[in-house]
mmCIF file of C-alpha atoms in Angstrom:
data_model
loop_
_atom_site.group_PDB
_atom_site.id
_atom_site.type_symbol
_atom_site.label_atom_id
_atom_site.label_comp_id
_atom_site.label_asym_id
_atom_site.label_seq_id
_atom_site.Cartn_x
_atom_site.Cartn_y
_atom_site.Cartn_z
ATOM 1 C CA UNK J 1404 -15.581 15.076 -23.599
ATOM 2 C CA UNK J 1405 -15.918 18.591 -22.174
ATOM 3 C CA UNK J 1406 -19.136 19.354 -20.276
ATOM 4 C CA UNK J 1407 -18.598 23.090 -20.672
ATOM 5 C CA UNK J 1408 -19.094 22.699 -24.444
ATOM 6 C CA UNK J 1409 -22.756 21.824 -23.918
ATOM 7 C CA UNK J 1410 -24.573 25.127 -24.486
ATOM 8 C CA UNK J 1411 -26.124 26.792 -21.431
ATOM 9 C CA UNK J 1412 -24.934 24.090 -19.034
ATOM 10 C CA UNK J 1413 -24.355 25.770 -15.673
ATOM 11 C CA UNK J 1414 -22.367 24.881 -12.545
ATOM 12 C CA UNK J 1415 -19.808 22.805 -14.467
ATOM 13 C CA UNK J 1416 -17.135 23.813 -11.929
ATOM 14 C CA UNK J 1417 -19.175 22.691 -8.897
ATOM 15 C CA UNK J 1418 -17.611 19.207 -8.677
ATOM 16 C CA UNK J 1419 -21.131 17.812 -8.587
ATOM 17 C CA UNK J 1420 -22.497 15.062 -10.798
ATOM 18 C CA UNK J 1421 -24.419 16.326 -13.825
ATOM 19 C CA UNK J 1422 -28.090 15.495 -14.265
ATOM 20 C CA UNK J 1423 -30.236 14.511 -17.237
ATOM 21 C CA UNK J 1424 -33.789 14.733 -15.941
ATOM 22 C CA UNK J 1425 -37.335 15.212 -17.153
ATOM 23 C CA UNK J 1426 -40.356 13.270 -18.350
ATOM 24 C CA UNK J 1427 -40.076 10.133 -20.424
ATOM 25 C CA UNK J 1428 -41.996 11.718 -23.293
ATOM 26 C CA UNK J 1429 -43.167 15.191 -24.186
ATOM 27 C CA UNK J 1430 -46.927 15.033 -23.591
ATOM 28 C CA UNK J 1431 -47.588 18.745 -24.034
ATOM 29 C CA UNK J 1432 -46.159 22.204 -23.467
ATOM 30 C CA UNK J 1433 -47.647 22.881 -20.037
ATOM 31 C CA UNK J 1434 -46.399 19.616 -18.523
ATOM 32 C CA UNK J 1435 -42.909 20.075 -19.953
ATOM 33 C CA UNK J 1436 -42.586 23.629 -18.664
ATOM 34 C CA UNK J 1437 -43.980 22.666 -15.264
ATOM 35 C CA UNK J 1438 -41.472 19.848 -14.815
ATOM 36 C CA UNK J 1439 -38.574 21.898 -16.176
ATOM 37 C CA UNK J 1440 -39.277 24.835 -13.865
ATOM 38 C CA UNK J 1441 -39.310 22.570 -10.824
ATOM 39 C CA UNK J 1442 -36.066 20.786 -11.707
ATOM 40 C CA UNK J 1443 -34.287 23.994 -12.741
ATOM 41 C CA UNK J 1444 -35.113 25.567 -9.371
ATOM 42 C CA UNK J 1445 -33.731 22.587 -7.448
ATOM 43 C CA UNK J 1446 -30.581 22.124 -9.517
ATOM 44 C CA UNK J 1447 -29.756 25.827 -9.462
ATOM 45 C CA UNK J 1448 -29.987 25.832 -5.667
ATOM 46 C CA UNK J 1449 -27.817 22.699 -5.386
ATOM 47 C CA UNK J 1450 -25.343 23.764 -8.117
ATOM 48 C CA UNK J 1451 -26.002 20.679 -10.224
ATOM 49 C CA UNK J 1452 -25.251 20.937 -13.970
ATOM 50 C CA UNK J 1453 -28.644 20.212 -15.525
ATOM 51 C CA UNK J 1454 -29.881 19.032 -18.935
ATOM 52 C CA UNK J 1455 -33.657 18.795 -19.450
ATOM 53 C CA UNK J 1456 -34.670 15.410 -20.871
ATOM 54 C CA UNK J 1457 -37.758 14.640 -22.930
ATOM 55 C CA UNK J 1458 -38.355 12.259 -25.828
ATOM 56 C CA UNK J 1459 -40.002 13.884 -28.835
ATOM 57 C CA UNK J 1460 -40.983 10.445 -30.099
ATOM 58 C CA UNK J 1461 -41.137 6.989 -28.518
ATOM 59 C CA UNK J 1462 -40.351 4.405 -31.177
ATOM 60 C CA UNK J 1463 -39.486 1.437 -28.950
ATOM 61 C CA UNK J 1464 -42.922 0.402 -27.760
ATOM 62 C CA UNK J 1465 -44.151 -3.032 -26.734
ATOM 63 C CA UNK J 1466 -47.636 -2.632 -28.192
ATOM 64 C CA UNK J 1467 -48.969 -1.034 -31.339
ATOM 65 C CA UNK J 1468 -51.452 1.040 -29.344
ATOM 66 C CA UNK J 1469 -48.827 2.475 -26.969
ATOM 67 C CA UNK J 1470 -48.302 6.256 -26.863
ATOM 68 C CA UNK J 1471 -45.551 7.347 -29.265
ATOM 69 C CA UNK J 1472 -45.789 11.135 -29.199
ATOM 70 C CA UNK J 1473 -47.756 14.286 -29.953
ATOM 71 C CA UNK J 1474 -46.048 14.903 -33.307
ATOM 72 C CA UNK J 1475 -42.352 15.239 -34.018
ATOM 73 C CA UNK J 1476 -42.109 18.930 -34.826
ATOM 74 C CA UNK J 1477 -44.605 19.919 -32.131
ATOM 75 C CA UNK J 1478 -42.627 18.088 -29.446
ATOM 76 C CA UNK J 1479 -39.274 19.390 -30.670
ATOM 77 C CA UNK J 1480 -40.580 22.951 -30.585
ATOM 78 C CA UNK J 1481 -41.600 22.389 -26.953
ATOM 79 C CA UNK J 1482 -38.070 21.216 -26.158
ATOM 80 C CA UNK J 1483 -36.740 24.391 -27.751
ATOM 81 C CA UNK J 1484 -39.177 26.480 -25.690
ATOM 82 C CA UNK J 1485 -37.991 24.776 -22.491
ATOM 83 C CA UNK J 1486 -34.424 25.655 -23.399
ATOM 84 C CA UNK J 1487 -35.241 29.268 -24.240
ATOM 85 C CA UNK J 1488 -37.494 29.777 -21.207
ATOM 86 C CA UNK J 1489 -35.116 28.414 -18.588
ATOM 87 C CA UNK J 1490 -31.729 28.795 -20.305
ATOM 88 C CA UNK J 1491 -30.891 25.101 -19.998
ATOM 89 C CA UNK J 1492 -29.679 22.556 -22.550
ATOM 90 C CA UNK J 1493 -31.967 19.746 -23.680
ATOM 91 C CA UNK J 1494 -31.568 16.104 -24.694
ATOM 92 C CA UNK J 1495 -33.852 13.827 -26.700
ATOM 93 C CA UNK J 1496 -33.753 10.333 -28.212
ATOM 94 C CA UNK J 1497 -33.338 9.716 -31.921
ATOM 95 C CA UNK J 1498 -34.157 6.518 -33.783
ATOM 96 C CA UNK J 1499 -33.204 7.105 -37.428
ATOM 97 C CA UNK J 1500 -30.517 8.929 -39.363
ATOM 98 C CA UNK J 1501 -33.145 11.434 -40.470
ATOM 99 C CA UNK J 1502 -34.045 12.077 -36.827
ATOM 100 C CA UNK J 1503 -30.457 13.123 -36.107
ATOM 101 C CA UNK J 1504 -30.427 16.097 -38.451
ATOM 102 C CA UNK J 1505 -33.978 17.112 -37.542
ATOM 103 C CA UNK J 1506 -33.541 16.936 -33.754
ATOM 104 C CA UNK J 1507 -30.155 18.671 -33.895
ATOM 105 C CA UNK J 1508 -31.982 21.826 -34.998
ATOM 106 C CA UNK J 1509 -33.817 21.936 -31.664
ATOM 107 C CA UNK J 1510 -31.760 20.259 -28.902
ATOM 108 C CA UNK J 1511 -28.201 20.233 -27.556
ATOM 109 C CA UNK J 1512 -27.632 16.529 -26.866
ATOM 110 C CA UNK J 1513 -28.708 13.605 -29.045
ATOM 111 C CA UNK J 1514 -29.386 10.335 -27.274
ATOM 112 C CA UNK J 1515 -28.988 6.891 -28.832
ATOM 113 C CA UNK J 1516 -31.487 4.449 -27.269
ATOM 114 C CA UNK J 1517 -30.044 1.294 -25.732
ATOM 115 C CA UNK J 1518 -31.699 -0.975 -28.295
ATOM 116 C CA UNK J 1519 -29.909 0.988 -31.049
ATOM 117 C CA UNK J 1520 -26.448 1.392 -29.506
ATOM 118 C CA UNK J 1521 -24.867 -0.843 -32.159
ATOM 119 C CA UNK J 1522 -26.531 0.863 -35.127
ATOM 120 C CA UNK J 1523 -23.452 2.335 -36.788
ATOM 121 C CA UNK J 1524 -25.227 4.592 -39.283
ATOM 122 C CA UNK J 1525 -27.371 6.101 -36.528
ATOM 123 C CA UNK J 1526 -24.455 6.751 -34.169
ATOM 124 C CA UNK J 1527 -22.360 8.265 -36.949
ATOM 125 C CA UNK J 1528 -25.247 10.455 -38.131
ATOM 126 C CA UNK J 1529 -25.653 11.778 -34.587
ATOM 127 C CA UNK J 1530 -21.916 12.439 -34.294
ATOM 128 C CA UNK J 1531 -21.823 14.322 -37.604
ATOM 129 C CA UNK J 1532 -24.280 16.900 -36.281
ATOM 130 C CA UNK J 1533 -21.459 17.964 -33.903
ATOM 131 C CA UNK J 1534 -23.875 17.767 -30.989
ATOM 132 C CA UNK J 1535 -22.950 15.913 -27.803
ATOM 133 C CA UNK J 1536 -23.972 12.256 -28.236
ATOM 134 C CA UNK J 1537 -25.252 10.238 -25.280
ATOM 135 C CA UNK J 1538 -25.087 6.522 -26.079
ATOM 136 C CA UNK J 1539 -27.117 4.248 -23.845
ATOM 137 C CA UNK J 1540 -25.432 0.905 -23.258
ATOM 138 C CA UNK J 1541 -27.487 -1.882 -24.773
ATOM 139 C CA UNK J 1542 -29.029 -4.231 -22.230
ATOM 140 C CA UNK J 1543 -27.228 -6.976 -24.156
ATOM 141 C CA UNK J 1544 -23.784 -5.295 -24.287
ATOM 142 C CA UNK J 1545 -20.745 -5.608 -22.049
ATOM 143 C CA UNK J 1546 -19.069 -2.505 -20.593
ATOM 144 C CA UNK J 1547 -15.990 -3.272 -22.708
ATOM 145 C CA UNK J 1548 -18.001 -3.245 -25.929
ATOM 146 C CA UNK J 1549 -18.989 0.393 -25.369
ATOM 147 C CA UNK J 1550 -15.486 1.402 -26.373
ATOM 148 C CA UNK J 1551 -16.435 0.692 -29.974
ATOM 149 C CA UNK J 1552 -19.667 2.677 -29.749
ATOM 150 C CA UNK J 1553 -17.726 5.706 -28.476
ATOM 151 C CA UNK J 1554 -15.112 5.245 -31.192
ATOM 152 C CA UNK J 1555 -17.845 5.563 -33.825
ATOM 153 C CA UNK J 1556 -18.458 9.066 -32.466
ATOM 154 C CA UNK J 1557 -14.875 10.174 -31.987
ATOM 155 C CA UNK J 1558 -13.666 8.937 -35.360
ATOM 156 C CA UNK J 1559 -16.009 11.441 -37.016
ATOM 157 C CA UNK J 1560 -14.027 14.152 -35.230
ATOM 158 C CA UNK J 1561 -16.654 14.658 -32.522
ATOM 159 C CA UNK J 1562 -15.146 14.210 -29.052
ATOM 160 C CA UNK J 1563 -18.433 14.904 -27.219
ATOM 161 C CA UNK J 1564 -19.546 11.391 -26.271
ATOM 162 C CA UNK J 1565 -21.252 10.152 -23.103
ATOM 163 C CA UNK J 1566 -22.100 6.581 -22.063
ATOM 164 C CA UNK J 1567 -25.259 5.870 -20.084
ATOM 165 C CA UNK J 1568 -25.729 2.542 -18.318
ATOM 166 C CA UNK J 1569 -29.402 1.581 -18.025
ATOM 167 C CA UNK J 1570 -28.890 -1.921 -16.689
ATOM 168 C CA UNK J 1571 -28.409 -5.362 -18.203
ATOM 169 C CA UNK J 1572 -31.089 -7.972 -18.816
ATOM 170 C CA UNK J 1573 -31.443 -10.345 -15.902
ATOM 171 C CA UNK J 1574 -33.704 -13.085 -17.129
ATOM 172 C CA UNK J 1575 -36.694 -12.032 -19.187
ATOM 173 C CA UNK J 1576 -38.410 -9.499 -16.938
ATOM 174 C CA UNK J 1577 -35.787 -7.787 -14.833
ATOM 175 C CA UNK J 1578 -32.703 -5.572 -15.040
ATOM 176 C CA UNK J 1579 -29.516 -5.483 -12.989
ATOM 177 C CA UNK J 1580 -26.754 -2.858 -12.848
ATOM 178 C CA UNK J 1581 -23.231 -4.230 -12.686
ATOM 179 C CA UNK J 1582 -21.274 -1.420 -11.051
ATOM 180 C CA UNK J 1583 -18.010 -3.155 -11.985
ATOM 181 C CA UNK J 1584 -18.558 -1.672 -15.433
ATOM 182 C CA UNK J 1585 -18.386 1.941 -14.270
ATOM 183 C CA UNK J 1586 -14.573 2.258 -14.075
ATOM 184 C CA UNK J 1587 -14.251 0.285 -17.307
ATOM 185 C CA UNK J 1588 -16.536 2.600 -19.272
ATOM 186 C CA UNK J 1589 -15.020 5.731 -17.704
ATOM 187 C CA UNK J 1590 -11.880 4.903 -19.683
ATOM 188 C CA UNK J 1591 -13.864 5.673 -22.844
ATOM 189 C CA UNK J 1592 -16.193 8.552 -21.887
ATOM 190 C CA UNK J 1593 -18.019 10.117 -18.932
ATOM 191 C CA UNK J 1594 -20.488 7.604 -17.478
ATOM 192 C CA UNK J 1595 -24.085 8.295 -16.509
ATOM 193 C CA UNK J 1596 -26.323 5.931 -14.556
ATOM 194 C CA UNK J 1597 -29.892 5.802 -15.819
ATOM 195 C CA UNK J 1598 -31.475 5.259 -12.436
ATOM 196 C CA UNK J 1599 -35.104 4.903 -13.456
ATOM 197 C CA UNK J 1600 -34.732 2.647 -16.504
ATOM 198 C CA UNK J 1601 -32.388 0.423 -14.515
ATOM 199 C CA UNK J 1602 -35.404 -0.372 -12.356
ATOM 200 C CA UNK J 1603 -37.675 -1.357 -15.222
ATOM 201 C CA UNK J 1604 -39.340 -4.735 -15.399
ATOM 202 C CA UNK J 1605 -39.757 -5.216 -19.152
ATOM 203 C CA UNK J 1606 -41.520 -7.869 -21.232
ATOM 204 C CA UNK J 1607 -44.643 -8.045 -19.081
ATOM 205 C CA UNK J 1608 -47.438 -10.142 -20.577
ATOM 206 C CA UNK J 1609 -49.677 -7.054 -20.606
ATOM 207 C CA UNK J 1610 -47.327 -5.295 -22.997
ATOM 208 C CA UNK J 1611 -46.843 -2.487 -20.457
ATOM 209 C CA UNK J 1612 -43.432 -2.278 -18.795
ATOM 210 C CA UNK J 1613 -43.348 -2.504 -15.013
ATOM 211 C CA UNK J 1614 -40.869 -0.995 -12.581
ATOM 212 C CA UNK J 1615 -39.640 -0.649 -9.001
ATOM 213 C CA UNK J 1616 -39.605 3.103 -8.289
ATOM 214 C CA UNK J 1617 -39.292 2.534 -4.526
ATOM 215 C CA UNK J 1618 -35.650 1.641 -5.198
ATOM 216 C CA UNK J 1619 -34.754 4.833 -7.083
ATOM 217 C CA UNK J 1620 -33.011 6.325 -4.043
ATOM 218 C CA UNK J 1621 -31.031 3.153 -3.408
ATOM 219 C CA UNK J 1622 -29.902 2.914 -7.022
ATOM 220 C CA UNK J 1623 -28.968 6.590 -7.264
ATOM 221 C CA UNK J 1624 -26.939 6.532 -4.048
ATOM 222 C CA UNK J 1625 -25.104 3.422 -5.219
ATOM 223 C CA UNK J 1626 -24.289 5.107 -8.519
ATOM 224 C CA UNK J 1627 -22.760 8.156 -6.861
ATOM 225 C CA UNK J 1628 -20.748 5.929 -4.520
ATOM 226 C CA UNK J 1629 -19.525 3.910 -7.510
ATOM 227 C CA UNK J 1630 -18.170 7.062 -9.131
ATOM 228 C CA UNK J 1631 -20.530 7.812 -12.003
ATOM 229 C CA UNK J 1632 -20.151 11.240 -13.560
ATOM 230 C CA UNK J 1633 -23.834 11.860 -14.035
ATOM 231 C CA UNK J 1634 -27.334 10.611 -13.335
ATOM 232 C CA UNK J 1635 -30.338 10.157 -15.606
ATOM 233 C CA UNK J 1636 -33.694 10.337 -13.834
ATOM 234 C CA UNK J 1637 -37.128 10.407 -15.414
ATOM 235 C CA UNK J 1638 -39.705 12.288 -13.354
ATOM 236 C CA UNK J 1639 -43.328 13.362 -13.589
ATOM 237 C CA UNK J 1640 -45.784 15.155 -11.300
ATOM 238 C CA UNK J 1641 -48.310 12.331 -11.874
ATOM 239 C CA UNK J 1642 -46.417 9.119 -12.713
ATOM 240 C CA UNK J 1643 -49.529 6.950 -12.478
ATOM 241 C CA UNK J 1644 -51.051 8.827 -15.402
ATOM 242 C CA UNK J 1645 -47.907 9.465 -17.440
ATOM 243 C CA UNK J 1646 -48.252 8.356 -21.045
ATOM 244 C CA UNK J 1647 -44.943 6.476 -21.074
ATOM 245 C CA UNK J 1648 -42.841 4.635 -18.455
ATOM 246 C CA UNK J 1649 -44.910 5.825 -15.511
ATOM 247 C CA UNK J 1650 -44.226 2.572 -13.657
ATOM 248 C CA UNK J 1651 -40.572 3.421 -13.071
ATOM 249 C CA UNK J 1652 -40.543 7.232 -12.928
ATOM 250 C CA UNK J 1653 -39.816 9.300 -9.813
ATOM 251 C CA UNK J 1654 -42.626 11.435 -8.465
ATOM 252 C CA UNK J 1655 -41.524 15.038 -8.988
ATOM 253 C CA UNK J 1656 -42.331 15.893 -5.363
ATOM 254 C CA UNK J 1657 -39.584 13.516 -4.198
ATOM 255 C CA UNK J 1658 -36.809 14.898 -6.387
ATOM 256 C CA UNK J 1659 -35.450 17.685 -4.166
ATOM 257 C CA UNK J 1660 -34.841 15.457 -1.145
ATOM 258 C CA UNK J 1661 -33.169 12.824 -3.312
ATOM 259 C CA UNK J 1662 -30.868 15.296 -5.061
ATOM 260 C CA UNK J 1663 -29.968 16.973 -1.776
ATOM 261 C CA UNK J 1664 -28.902 13.612 -0.357
ATOM 262 C CA UNK J 1665 -26.946 12.759 -3.498
ATOM 263 C CA UNK J 1666 -25.063 16.058 -3.435
ATOM 264 C CA UNK J 1667 -24.056 15.300 0.164
ATOM 265 C CA UNK J 1668 -22.791 11.862 -0.823
ATOM 266 C CA UNK J 1669 -20.898 13.334 -3.758
ATOM 267 C CA UNK J 1670 -19.279 15.834 -1.417
ATOM 268 C CA UNK J 1671 -17.988 13.005 0.762
ATOM 269 C CA UNK J 1672 -16.773 11.074 -2.302
ATOM 270 C CA UNK J 1673 -14.836 14.142 -3.451
ATOM 271 C CA UNK J 1674 -12.810 14.047 -0.230
ATOM 272 C CA UNK J 1675 -11.687 10.428 -0.594
#
């Protein structure tokens, strides 16, 4: 895996962690551009390699009436506009083999959702686009088992694979991150910690996922100390009214202080 092969990714020689950050879902053009502009400004100042994140479609929903998107092509065109406006790469989730080819026309990184990490045809279809593939570790998978998910990418001839840990199920309604898995998975690919999804509280009786956003700083600092290569953080300027995953997203106004602290911790880690 070579970060510099991701188009428009800046500051790859800064020795900082890289960042996948943005809203859970694309709700509209104005909100996407507003969030992107804010994060681009911060990451440029802190020399953090930055990929804008936004899902063009949310297929893994608890309830039938949950928000799934504003339309596939409309959302993908917004992701392209973000990239062209701010000269940054973009990442989005895919859920089917058909999604892989379609999304690859608009974004730079294809993300395999955790629930689908073992879906061979999907992973291979993503790899065949020759885009970087970010595979989220299933909540039900061991760190060691991610070797096989990465192999599905590399055996197509695509060496651009990333692993993202978003926590492991801890009972029915909680997640836990086992940091012992970080060095294991780093043997297979660069490792990202999905800070915000790791703090989800899924399977609520209401059908709406809960979360513990007050612990985002704690989780992120622990990830940097554990040696992750990158962080995944979902953020929104109005989490309470976000259409998806608002319960565990970081308020956009808190992002700069958090990233500044994390860069300082990374600097210390680089000296050890």
